[in-house]
PDB file of C-alpha atoms and ligand atoms in Angstrom:
ATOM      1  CA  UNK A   1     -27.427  68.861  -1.747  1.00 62.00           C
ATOM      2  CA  UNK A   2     -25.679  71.545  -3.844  1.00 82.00           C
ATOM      3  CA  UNK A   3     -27.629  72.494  -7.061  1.00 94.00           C
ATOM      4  CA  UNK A   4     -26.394  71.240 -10.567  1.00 97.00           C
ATOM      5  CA  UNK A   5     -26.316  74.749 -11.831  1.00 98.00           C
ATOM      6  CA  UNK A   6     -27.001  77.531  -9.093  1.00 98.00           C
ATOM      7  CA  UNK A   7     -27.476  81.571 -10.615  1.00 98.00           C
ATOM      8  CA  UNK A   8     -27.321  84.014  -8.429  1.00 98.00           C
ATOM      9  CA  UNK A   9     -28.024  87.828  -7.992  1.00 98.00           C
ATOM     10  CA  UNK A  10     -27.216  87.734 -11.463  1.00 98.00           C
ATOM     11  CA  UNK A  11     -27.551  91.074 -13.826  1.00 98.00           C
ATOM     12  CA  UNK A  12     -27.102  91.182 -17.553  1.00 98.00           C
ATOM     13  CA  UNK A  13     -26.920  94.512 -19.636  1.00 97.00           C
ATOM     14  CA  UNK A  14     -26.927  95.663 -23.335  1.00 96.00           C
ATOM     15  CA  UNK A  15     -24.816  98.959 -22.563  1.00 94.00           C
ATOM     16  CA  UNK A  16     -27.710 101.185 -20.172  1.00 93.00           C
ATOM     17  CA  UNK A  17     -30.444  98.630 -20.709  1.00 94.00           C
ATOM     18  CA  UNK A  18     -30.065  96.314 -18.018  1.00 96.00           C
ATOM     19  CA  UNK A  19     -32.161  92.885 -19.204  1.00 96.00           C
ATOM     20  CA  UNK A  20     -31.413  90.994 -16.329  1.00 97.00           C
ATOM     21  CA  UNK A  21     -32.057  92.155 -13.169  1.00 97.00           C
ATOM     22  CA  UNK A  22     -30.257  90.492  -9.937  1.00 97.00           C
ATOM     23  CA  UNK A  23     -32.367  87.226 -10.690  1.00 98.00           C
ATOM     24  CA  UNK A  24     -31.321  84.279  -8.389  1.00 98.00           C
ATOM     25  CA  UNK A  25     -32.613  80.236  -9.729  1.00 98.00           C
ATOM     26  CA  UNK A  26     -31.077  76.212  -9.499  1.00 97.00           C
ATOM     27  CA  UNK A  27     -31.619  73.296 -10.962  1.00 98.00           C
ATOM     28  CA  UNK A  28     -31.339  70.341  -9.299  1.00 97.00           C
ATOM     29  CA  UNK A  29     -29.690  67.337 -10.723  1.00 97.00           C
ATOM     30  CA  UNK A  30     -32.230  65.032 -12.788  1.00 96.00           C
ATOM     31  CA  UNK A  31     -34.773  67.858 -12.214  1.00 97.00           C
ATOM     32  CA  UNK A  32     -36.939  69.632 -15.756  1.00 97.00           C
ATOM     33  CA  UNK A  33     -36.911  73.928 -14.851  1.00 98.00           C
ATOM     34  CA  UNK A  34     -39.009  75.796 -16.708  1.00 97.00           C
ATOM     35  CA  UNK A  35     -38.238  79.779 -16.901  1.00 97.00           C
ATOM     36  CA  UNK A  36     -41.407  80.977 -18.640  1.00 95.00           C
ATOM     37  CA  UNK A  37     -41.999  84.712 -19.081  1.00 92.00           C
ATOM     38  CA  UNK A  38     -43.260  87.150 -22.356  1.00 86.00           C
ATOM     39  CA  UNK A  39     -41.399  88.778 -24.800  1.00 86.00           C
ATOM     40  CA  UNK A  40     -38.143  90.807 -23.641  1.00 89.00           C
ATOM     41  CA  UNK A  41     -38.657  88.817 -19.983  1.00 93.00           C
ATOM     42  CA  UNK A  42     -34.960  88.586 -20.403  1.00 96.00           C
ATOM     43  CA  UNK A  43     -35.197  84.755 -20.903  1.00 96.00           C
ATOM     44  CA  UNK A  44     -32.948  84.651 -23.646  1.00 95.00           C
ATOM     45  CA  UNK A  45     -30.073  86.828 -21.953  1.00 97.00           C
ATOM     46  CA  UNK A  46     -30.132  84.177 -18.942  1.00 97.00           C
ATOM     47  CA  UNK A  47     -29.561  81.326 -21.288  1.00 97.00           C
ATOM     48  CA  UNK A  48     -26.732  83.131 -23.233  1.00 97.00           C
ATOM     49  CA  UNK A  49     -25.427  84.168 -20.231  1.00 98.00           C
ATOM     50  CA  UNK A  50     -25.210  80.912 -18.481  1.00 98.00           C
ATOM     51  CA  UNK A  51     -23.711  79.574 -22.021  1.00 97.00           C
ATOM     52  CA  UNK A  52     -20.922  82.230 -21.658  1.00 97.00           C
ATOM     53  CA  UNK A  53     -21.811  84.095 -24.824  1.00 96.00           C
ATOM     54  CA  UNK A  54     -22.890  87.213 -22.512  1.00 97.00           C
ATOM     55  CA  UNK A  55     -20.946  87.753 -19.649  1.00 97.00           C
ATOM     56  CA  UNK A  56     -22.853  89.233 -16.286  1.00 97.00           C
ATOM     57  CA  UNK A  57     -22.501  92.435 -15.457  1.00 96.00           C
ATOM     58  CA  UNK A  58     -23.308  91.231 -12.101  1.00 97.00           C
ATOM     59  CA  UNK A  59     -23.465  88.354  -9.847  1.00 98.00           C
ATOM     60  CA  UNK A  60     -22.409  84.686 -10.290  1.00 97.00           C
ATOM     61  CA  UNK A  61     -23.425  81.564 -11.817  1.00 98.00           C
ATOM     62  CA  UNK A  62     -21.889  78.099 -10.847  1.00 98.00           C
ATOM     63  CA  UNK A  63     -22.421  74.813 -12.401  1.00 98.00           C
ATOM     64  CA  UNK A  64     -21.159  71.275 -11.060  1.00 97.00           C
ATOM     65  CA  UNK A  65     -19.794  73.455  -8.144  1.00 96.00           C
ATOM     66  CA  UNK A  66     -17.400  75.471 -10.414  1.00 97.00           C
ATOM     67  CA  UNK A  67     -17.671  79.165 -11.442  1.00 97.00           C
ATOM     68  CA  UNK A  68     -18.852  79.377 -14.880  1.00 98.00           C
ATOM     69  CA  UNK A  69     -19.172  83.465 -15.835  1.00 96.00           C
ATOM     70  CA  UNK A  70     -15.692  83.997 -16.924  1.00 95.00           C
ATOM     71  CA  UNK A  71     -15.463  80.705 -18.671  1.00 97.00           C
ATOM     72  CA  UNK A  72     -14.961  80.821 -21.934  1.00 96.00           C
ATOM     73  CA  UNK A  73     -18.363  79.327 -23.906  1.00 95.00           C
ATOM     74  CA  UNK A  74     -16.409  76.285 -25.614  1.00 92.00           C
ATOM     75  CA  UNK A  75     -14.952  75.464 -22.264  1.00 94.00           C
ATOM     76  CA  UNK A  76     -18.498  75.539 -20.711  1.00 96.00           C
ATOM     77  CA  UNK A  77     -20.004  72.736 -23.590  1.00 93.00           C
ATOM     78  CA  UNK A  78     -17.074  70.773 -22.545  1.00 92.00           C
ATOM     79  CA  UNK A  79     -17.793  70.762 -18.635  1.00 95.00           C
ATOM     80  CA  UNK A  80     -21.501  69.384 -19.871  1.00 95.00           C
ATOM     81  CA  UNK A  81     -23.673  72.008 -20.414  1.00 97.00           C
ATOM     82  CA  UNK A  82     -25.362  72.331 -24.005  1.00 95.00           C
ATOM     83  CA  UNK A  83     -27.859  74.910 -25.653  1.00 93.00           C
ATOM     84  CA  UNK A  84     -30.168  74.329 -27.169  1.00 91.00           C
ATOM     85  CA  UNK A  85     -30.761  77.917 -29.176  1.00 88.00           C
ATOM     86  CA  UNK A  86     -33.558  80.148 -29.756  1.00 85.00           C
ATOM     87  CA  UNK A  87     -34.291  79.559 -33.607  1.00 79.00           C
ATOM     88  CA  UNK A  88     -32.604  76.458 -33.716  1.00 79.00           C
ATOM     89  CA  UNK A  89     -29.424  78.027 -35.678  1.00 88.00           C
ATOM     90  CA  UNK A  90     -29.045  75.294 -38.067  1.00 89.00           C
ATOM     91  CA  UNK A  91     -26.634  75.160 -41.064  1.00 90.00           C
ATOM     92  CA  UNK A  92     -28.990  75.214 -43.511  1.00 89.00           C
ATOM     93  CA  UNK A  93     -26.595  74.024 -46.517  1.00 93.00           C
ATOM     94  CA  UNK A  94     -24.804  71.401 -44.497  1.00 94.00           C
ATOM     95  CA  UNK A  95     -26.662  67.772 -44.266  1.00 94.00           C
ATOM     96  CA  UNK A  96     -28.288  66.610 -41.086  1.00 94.00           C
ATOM     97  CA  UNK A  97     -25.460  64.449 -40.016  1.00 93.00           C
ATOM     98  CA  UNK A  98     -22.893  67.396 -40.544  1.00 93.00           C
ATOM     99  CA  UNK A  99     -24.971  68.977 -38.933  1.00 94.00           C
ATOM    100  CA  UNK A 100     -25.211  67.041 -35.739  1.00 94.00           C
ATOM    101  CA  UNK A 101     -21.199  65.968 -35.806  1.00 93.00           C
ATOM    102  CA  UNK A 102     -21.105  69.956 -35.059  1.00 91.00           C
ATOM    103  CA  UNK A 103     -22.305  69.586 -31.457  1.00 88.00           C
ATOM    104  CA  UNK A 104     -19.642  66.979 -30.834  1.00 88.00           C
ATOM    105  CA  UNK A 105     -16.844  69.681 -32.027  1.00 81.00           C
ATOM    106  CA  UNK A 106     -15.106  69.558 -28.303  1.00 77.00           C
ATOM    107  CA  UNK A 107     -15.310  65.928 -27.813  1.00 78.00           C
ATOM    108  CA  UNK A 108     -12.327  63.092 -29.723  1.00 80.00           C
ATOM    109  CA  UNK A 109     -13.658  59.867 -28.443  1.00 83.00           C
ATOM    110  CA  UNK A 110     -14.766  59.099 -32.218  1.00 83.00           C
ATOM    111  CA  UNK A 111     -16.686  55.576 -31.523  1.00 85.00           C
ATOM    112  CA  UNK A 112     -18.866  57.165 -28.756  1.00 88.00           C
ATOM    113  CA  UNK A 113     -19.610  60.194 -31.180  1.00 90.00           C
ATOM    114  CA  UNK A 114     -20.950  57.377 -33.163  1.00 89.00           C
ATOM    115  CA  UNK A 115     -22.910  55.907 -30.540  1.00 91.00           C
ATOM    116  CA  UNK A 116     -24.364  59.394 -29.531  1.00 91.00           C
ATOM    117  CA  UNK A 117     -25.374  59.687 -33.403  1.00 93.00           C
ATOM    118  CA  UNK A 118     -27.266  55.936 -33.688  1.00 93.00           C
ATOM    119  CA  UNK A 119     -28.809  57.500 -30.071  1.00 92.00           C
ATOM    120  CA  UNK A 120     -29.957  61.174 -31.537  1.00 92.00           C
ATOM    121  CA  UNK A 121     -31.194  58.724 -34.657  1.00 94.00           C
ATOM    122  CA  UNK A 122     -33.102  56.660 -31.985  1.00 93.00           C
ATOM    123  CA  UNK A 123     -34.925  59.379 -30.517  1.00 91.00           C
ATOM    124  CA  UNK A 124     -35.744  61.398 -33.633  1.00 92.00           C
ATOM    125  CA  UNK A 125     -36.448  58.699 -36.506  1.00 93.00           C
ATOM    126  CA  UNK A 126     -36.496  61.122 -39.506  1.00 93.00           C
ATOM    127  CA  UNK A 127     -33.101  62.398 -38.543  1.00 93.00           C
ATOM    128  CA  UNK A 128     -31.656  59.210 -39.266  1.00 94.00           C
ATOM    129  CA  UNK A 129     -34.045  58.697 -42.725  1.00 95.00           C
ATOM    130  CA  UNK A 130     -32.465  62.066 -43.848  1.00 94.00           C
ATOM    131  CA  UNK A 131     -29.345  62.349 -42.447  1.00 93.00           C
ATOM    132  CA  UNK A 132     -27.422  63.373 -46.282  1.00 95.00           C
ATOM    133  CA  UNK A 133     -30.340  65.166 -47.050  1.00 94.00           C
ATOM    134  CA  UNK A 134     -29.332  69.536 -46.213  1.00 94.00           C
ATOM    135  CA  UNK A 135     -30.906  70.516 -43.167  1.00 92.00           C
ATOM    136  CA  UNK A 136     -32.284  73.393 -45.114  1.00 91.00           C
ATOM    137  CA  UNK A 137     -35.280  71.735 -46.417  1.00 91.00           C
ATOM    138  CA  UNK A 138     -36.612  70.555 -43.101  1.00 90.00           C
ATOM    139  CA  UNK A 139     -39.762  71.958 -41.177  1.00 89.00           C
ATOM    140  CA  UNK A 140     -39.717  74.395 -38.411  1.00 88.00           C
ATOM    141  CA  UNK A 141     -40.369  71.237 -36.241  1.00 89.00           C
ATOM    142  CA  UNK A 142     -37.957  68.802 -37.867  1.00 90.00           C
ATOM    143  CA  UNK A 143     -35.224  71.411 -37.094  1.00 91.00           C
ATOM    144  CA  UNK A 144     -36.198  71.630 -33.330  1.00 90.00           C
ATOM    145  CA  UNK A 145     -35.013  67.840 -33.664  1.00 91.00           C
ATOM    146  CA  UNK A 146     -32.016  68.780 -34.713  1.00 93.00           C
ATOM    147  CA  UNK A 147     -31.134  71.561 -32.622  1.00 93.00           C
ATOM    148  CA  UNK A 148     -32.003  69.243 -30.003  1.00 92.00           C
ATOM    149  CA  UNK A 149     -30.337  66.502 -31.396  1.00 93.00           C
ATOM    150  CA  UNK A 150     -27.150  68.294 -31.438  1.00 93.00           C
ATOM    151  CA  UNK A 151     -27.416  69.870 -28.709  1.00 92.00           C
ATOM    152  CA  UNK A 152     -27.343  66.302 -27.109  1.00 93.00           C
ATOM    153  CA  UNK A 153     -24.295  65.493 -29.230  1.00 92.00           C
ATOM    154  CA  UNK A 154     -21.935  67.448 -26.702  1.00 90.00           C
ATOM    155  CA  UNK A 155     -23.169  64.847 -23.977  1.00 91.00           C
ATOM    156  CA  UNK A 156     -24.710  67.255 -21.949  1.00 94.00           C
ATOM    157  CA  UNK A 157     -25.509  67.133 -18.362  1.00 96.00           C
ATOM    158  CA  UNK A 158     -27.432  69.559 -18.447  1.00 98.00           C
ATOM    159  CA  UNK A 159     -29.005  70.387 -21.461  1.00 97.00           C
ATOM    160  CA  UNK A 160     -30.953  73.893 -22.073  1.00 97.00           C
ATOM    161  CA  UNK A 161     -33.886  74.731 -24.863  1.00 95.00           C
ATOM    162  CA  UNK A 162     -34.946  78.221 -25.389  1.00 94.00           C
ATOM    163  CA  UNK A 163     -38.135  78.002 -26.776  1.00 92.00           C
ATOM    164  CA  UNK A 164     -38.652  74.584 -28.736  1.00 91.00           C
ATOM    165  CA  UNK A 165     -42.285  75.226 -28.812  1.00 90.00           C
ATOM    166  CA  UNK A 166     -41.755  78.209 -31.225  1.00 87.00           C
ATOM    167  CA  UNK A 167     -44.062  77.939 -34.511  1.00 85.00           C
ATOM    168  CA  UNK A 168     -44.331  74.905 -34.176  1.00 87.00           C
ATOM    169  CA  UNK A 169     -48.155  72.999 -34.993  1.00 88.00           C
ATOM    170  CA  UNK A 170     -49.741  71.576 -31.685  1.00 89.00           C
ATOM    171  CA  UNK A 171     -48.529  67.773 -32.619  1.00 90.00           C
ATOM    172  CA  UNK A 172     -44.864  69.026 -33.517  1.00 88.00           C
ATOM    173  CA  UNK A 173     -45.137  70.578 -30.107  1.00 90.00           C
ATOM    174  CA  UNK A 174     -46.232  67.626 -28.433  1.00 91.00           C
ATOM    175  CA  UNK A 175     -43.736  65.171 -29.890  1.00 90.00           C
ATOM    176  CA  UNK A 176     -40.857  68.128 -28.690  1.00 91.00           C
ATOM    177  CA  UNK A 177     -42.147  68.402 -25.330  1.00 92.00           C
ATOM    178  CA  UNK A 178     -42.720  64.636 -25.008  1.00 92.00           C
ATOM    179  CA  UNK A 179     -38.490  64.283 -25.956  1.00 92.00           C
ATOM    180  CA  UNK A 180     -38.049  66.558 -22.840  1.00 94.00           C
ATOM    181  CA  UNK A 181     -39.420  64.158 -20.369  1.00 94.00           C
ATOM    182  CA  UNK A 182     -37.640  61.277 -22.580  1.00 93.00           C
ATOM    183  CA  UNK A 183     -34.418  63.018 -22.465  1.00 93.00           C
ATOM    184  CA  UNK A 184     -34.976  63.755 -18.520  1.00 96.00           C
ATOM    185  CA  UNK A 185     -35.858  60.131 -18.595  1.00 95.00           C
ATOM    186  CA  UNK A 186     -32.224  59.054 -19.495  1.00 92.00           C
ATOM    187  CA  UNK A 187     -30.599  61.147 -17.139  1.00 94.00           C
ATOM    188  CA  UNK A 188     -30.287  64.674 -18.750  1.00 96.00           C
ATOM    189  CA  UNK A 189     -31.438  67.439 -16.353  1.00 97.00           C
ATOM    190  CA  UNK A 190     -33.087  70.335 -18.821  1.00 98.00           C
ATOM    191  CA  UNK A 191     -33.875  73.694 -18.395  1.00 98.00           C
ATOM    192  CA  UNK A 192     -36.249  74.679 -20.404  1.00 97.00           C
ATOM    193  CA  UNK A 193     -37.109  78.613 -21.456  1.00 95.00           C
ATOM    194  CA  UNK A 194     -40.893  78.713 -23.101  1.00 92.00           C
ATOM    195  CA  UNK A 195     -43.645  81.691 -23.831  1.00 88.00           C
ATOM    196  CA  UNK A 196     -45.685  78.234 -23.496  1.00 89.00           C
ATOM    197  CA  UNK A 197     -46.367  78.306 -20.350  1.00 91.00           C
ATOM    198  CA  UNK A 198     -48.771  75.436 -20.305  1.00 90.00           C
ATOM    199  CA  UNK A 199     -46.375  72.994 -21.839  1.00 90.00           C
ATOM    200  CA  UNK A 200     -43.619  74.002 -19.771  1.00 93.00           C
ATOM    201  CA  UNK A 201     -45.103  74.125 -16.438  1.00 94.00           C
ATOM    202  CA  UNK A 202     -46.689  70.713 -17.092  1.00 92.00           C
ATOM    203  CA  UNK A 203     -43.136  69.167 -17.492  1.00 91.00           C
ATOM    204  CA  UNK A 204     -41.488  71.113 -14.708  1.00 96.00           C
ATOM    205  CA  UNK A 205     -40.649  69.660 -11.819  1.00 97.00           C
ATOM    206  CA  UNK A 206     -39.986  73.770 -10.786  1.00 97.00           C
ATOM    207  CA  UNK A 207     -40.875  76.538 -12.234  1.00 97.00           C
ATOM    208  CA  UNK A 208     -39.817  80.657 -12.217  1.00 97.00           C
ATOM    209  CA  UNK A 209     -41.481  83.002 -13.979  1.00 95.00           C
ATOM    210  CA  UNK A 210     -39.509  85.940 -15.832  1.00 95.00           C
ATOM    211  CA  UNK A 211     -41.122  89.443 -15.819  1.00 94.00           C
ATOM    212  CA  UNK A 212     -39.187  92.482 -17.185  1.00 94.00           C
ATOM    213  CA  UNK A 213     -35.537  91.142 -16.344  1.00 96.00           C
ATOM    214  CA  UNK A 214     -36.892  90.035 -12.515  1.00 97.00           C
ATOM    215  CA  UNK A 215     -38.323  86.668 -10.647  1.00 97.00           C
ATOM    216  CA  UNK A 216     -42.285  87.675  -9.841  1.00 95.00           C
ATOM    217  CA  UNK A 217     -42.775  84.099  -9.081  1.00 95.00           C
ATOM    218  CA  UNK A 218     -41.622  80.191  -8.625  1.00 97.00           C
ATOM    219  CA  UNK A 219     -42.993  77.070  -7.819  1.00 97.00           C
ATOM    220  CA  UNK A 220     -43.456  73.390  -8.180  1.00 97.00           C
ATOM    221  CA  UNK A 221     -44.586  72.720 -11.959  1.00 95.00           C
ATOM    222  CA  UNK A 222     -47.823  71.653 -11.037  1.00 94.00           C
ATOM    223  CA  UNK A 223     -48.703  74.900  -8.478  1.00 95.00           C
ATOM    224  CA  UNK A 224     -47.647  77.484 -11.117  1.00 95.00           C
ATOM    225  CA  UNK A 225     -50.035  75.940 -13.198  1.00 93.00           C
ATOM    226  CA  UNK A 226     -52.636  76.001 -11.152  1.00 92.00           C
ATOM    227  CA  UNK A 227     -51.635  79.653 -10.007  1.00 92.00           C
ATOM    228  CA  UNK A 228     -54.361  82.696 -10.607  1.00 90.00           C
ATOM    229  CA  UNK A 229     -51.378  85.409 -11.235  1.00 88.00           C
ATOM    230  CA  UNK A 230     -49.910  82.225 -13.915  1.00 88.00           C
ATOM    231  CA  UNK A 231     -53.474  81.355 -15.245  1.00 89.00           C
ATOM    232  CA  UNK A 232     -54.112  84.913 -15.706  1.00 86.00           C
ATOM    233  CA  UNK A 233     -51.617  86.635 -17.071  1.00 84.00           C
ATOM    234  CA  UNK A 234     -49.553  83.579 -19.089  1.00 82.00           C
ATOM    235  CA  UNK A 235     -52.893  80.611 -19.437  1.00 78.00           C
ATOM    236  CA  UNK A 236     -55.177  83.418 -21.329  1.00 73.00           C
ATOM    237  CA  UNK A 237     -57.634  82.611 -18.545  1.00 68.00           C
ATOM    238  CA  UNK A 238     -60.045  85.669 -16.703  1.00 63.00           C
TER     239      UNK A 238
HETATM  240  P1  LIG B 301     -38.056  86.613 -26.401  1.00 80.77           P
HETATM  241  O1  LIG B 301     -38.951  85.524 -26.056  1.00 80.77           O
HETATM  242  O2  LIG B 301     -38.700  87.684 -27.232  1.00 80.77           O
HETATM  243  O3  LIG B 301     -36.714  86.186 -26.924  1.00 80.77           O
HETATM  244  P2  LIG B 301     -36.776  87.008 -23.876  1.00 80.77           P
HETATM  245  O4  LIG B 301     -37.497  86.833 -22.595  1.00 80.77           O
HETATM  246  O5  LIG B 301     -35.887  85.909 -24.312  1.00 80.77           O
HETATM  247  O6  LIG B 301     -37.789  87.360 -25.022  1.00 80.77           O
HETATM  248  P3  LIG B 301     -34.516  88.722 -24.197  1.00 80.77           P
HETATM  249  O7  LIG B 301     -34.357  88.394 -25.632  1.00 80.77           O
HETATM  250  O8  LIG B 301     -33.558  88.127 -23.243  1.00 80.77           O
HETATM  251  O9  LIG B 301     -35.973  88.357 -23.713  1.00 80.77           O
HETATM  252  O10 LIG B 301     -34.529  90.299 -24.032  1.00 80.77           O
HETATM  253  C1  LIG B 301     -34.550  90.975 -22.784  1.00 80.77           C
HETATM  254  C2  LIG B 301     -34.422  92.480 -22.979  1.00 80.77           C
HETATM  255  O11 LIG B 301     -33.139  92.816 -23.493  1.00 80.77           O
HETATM  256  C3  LIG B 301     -35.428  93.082 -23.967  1.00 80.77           C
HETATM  257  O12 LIG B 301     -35.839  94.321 -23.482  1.00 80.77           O
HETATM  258  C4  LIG B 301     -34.646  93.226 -25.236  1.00 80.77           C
HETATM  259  O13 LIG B 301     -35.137  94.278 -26.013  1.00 80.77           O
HETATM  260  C5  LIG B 301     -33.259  93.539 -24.719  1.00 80.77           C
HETATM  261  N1  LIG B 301     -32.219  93.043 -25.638  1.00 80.77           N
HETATM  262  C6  LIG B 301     -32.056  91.757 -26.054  1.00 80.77           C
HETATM  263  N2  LIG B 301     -31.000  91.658 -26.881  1.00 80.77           N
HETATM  264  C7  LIG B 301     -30.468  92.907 -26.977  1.00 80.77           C
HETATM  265  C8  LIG B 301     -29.355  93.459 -27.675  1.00 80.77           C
HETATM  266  N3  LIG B 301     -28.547  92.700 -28.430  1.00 80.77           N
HETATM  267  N4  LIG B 301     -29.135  94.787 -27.540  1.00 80.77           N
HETATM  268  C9  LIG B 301     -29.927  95.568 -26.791  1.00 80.77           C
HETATM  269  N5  LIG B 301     -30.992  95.105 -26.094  1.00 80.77           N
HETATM  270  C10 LIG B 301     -31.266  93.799 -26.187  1.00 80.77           C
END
């Protein structure tokens, strides 16, 4: 079986600082991936990367068995990959609903856009409660819902978070991380980027871990977790 979204020997670079380093990952069709790594791992360059708002300085990255790294990014929402981004990027002034409707820009089959809204209401209640209400008055976990939300709005295949767990209070964080396995659930396959490590690996079907722009490690969810380089260095265990 070919992988939903294959990366490989791929290099990223901010003019001499190379962030990315040859790093080579897939994700499987229906599968949850966790990339976990610390700060300036390089896990946010991979996911802007694979969104086509970065382009590789090296290597290639194919999704649905089509080159993606000279796409243009709209063209890559369109061909079903959505993302999710790190600090949610909501438009603070615009409602809830507006704001949703934006990650349905690239689609014109207007009754299933309302469909896919009743569906992001489904899954995240107090979106629908508040959807007039500006998204600017929502909590750091309320707009993780909505990035989420409309991230989901572009239909995604494959749908990818950077960080939902961010700042968020250990029930927000549960409530996020329990939509990941709902949204896997219903057919999405996720990858998700986290400094959590614990709440991503315990979701992950696989698993890499990020150090300094290079793969150290990978592994089925549950044996990074159980891991003593993992436990050590990302669990806060001696
Ligand atoms: P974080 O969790 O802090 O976002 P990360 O794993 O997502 O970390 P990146 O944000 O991808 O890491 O950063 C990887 C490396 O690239 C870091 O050394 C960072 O300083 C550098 N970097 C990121 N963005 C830029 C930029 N716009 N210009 C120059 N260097 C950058």
């Amino acid at each position: 079986m070919t992988a939903m979204l294959e990366v490989k020997d791929l290099e990223v670079s901010y003019g001499k600082i190379v962030a990315v380093k040859g790093i080579s990952f897939s994700v499987e069709q229906g599968q949850v991936v966790s990339l976990i790594g610390t700060n300036g791992a390089g896990k946010t360059t991979t996911l802007r990367t694979i969104s086509g708002l970065l382009r590789p300085s090296g290597g290639e990255i194919t999704f649905m068995g089509q080159r993606i790294d000279k796409v243009p990014a709209h063209d890559i929402v369109t061909m079903g990959l959505a993302h999710s981004p790190e600090g949610r990027r909501i438009f603070p002034r615009l409602s809830v609903e507006e704001n949703l409707l934006l990650g349905a820009f690239a689609r014109n089959d207007h009754g299933a856009i309302r469909k896919d809204l009743d569906a992001a209401y489904e899954l995240f209640p107090i979106l629908g409660e508040r959807r007039k209400q500006p998204a600017g008055t929502f909590s750091g976990g309320e707009q993780q819902m909505l990035a989420m939300g409309r991230a989901m709005m572009s239909k995604p295949k494959l749908l990818m978070l950077d960080e939902p767990s961010m700042g968020l209070s250990p029930i927000m964080m549960k409530r996020i991380m329990s939509t990941v396995t709902e949204l896997q659930r219903q057919g999405t396959t996720i990858l998700l980027v986290e400094q959590n490590a614990q709440a991503a690996l315990k979701r992950a079907d696989y698993g890499y871990v990020l150090e300094v722009g290079q793969i150290v490690l990978s592994g089925s969810g549950r044996e990074l977790l159980v891991n003593d380089d993992v436990r050590k260095a990302y669990l806060g265990e001696d």
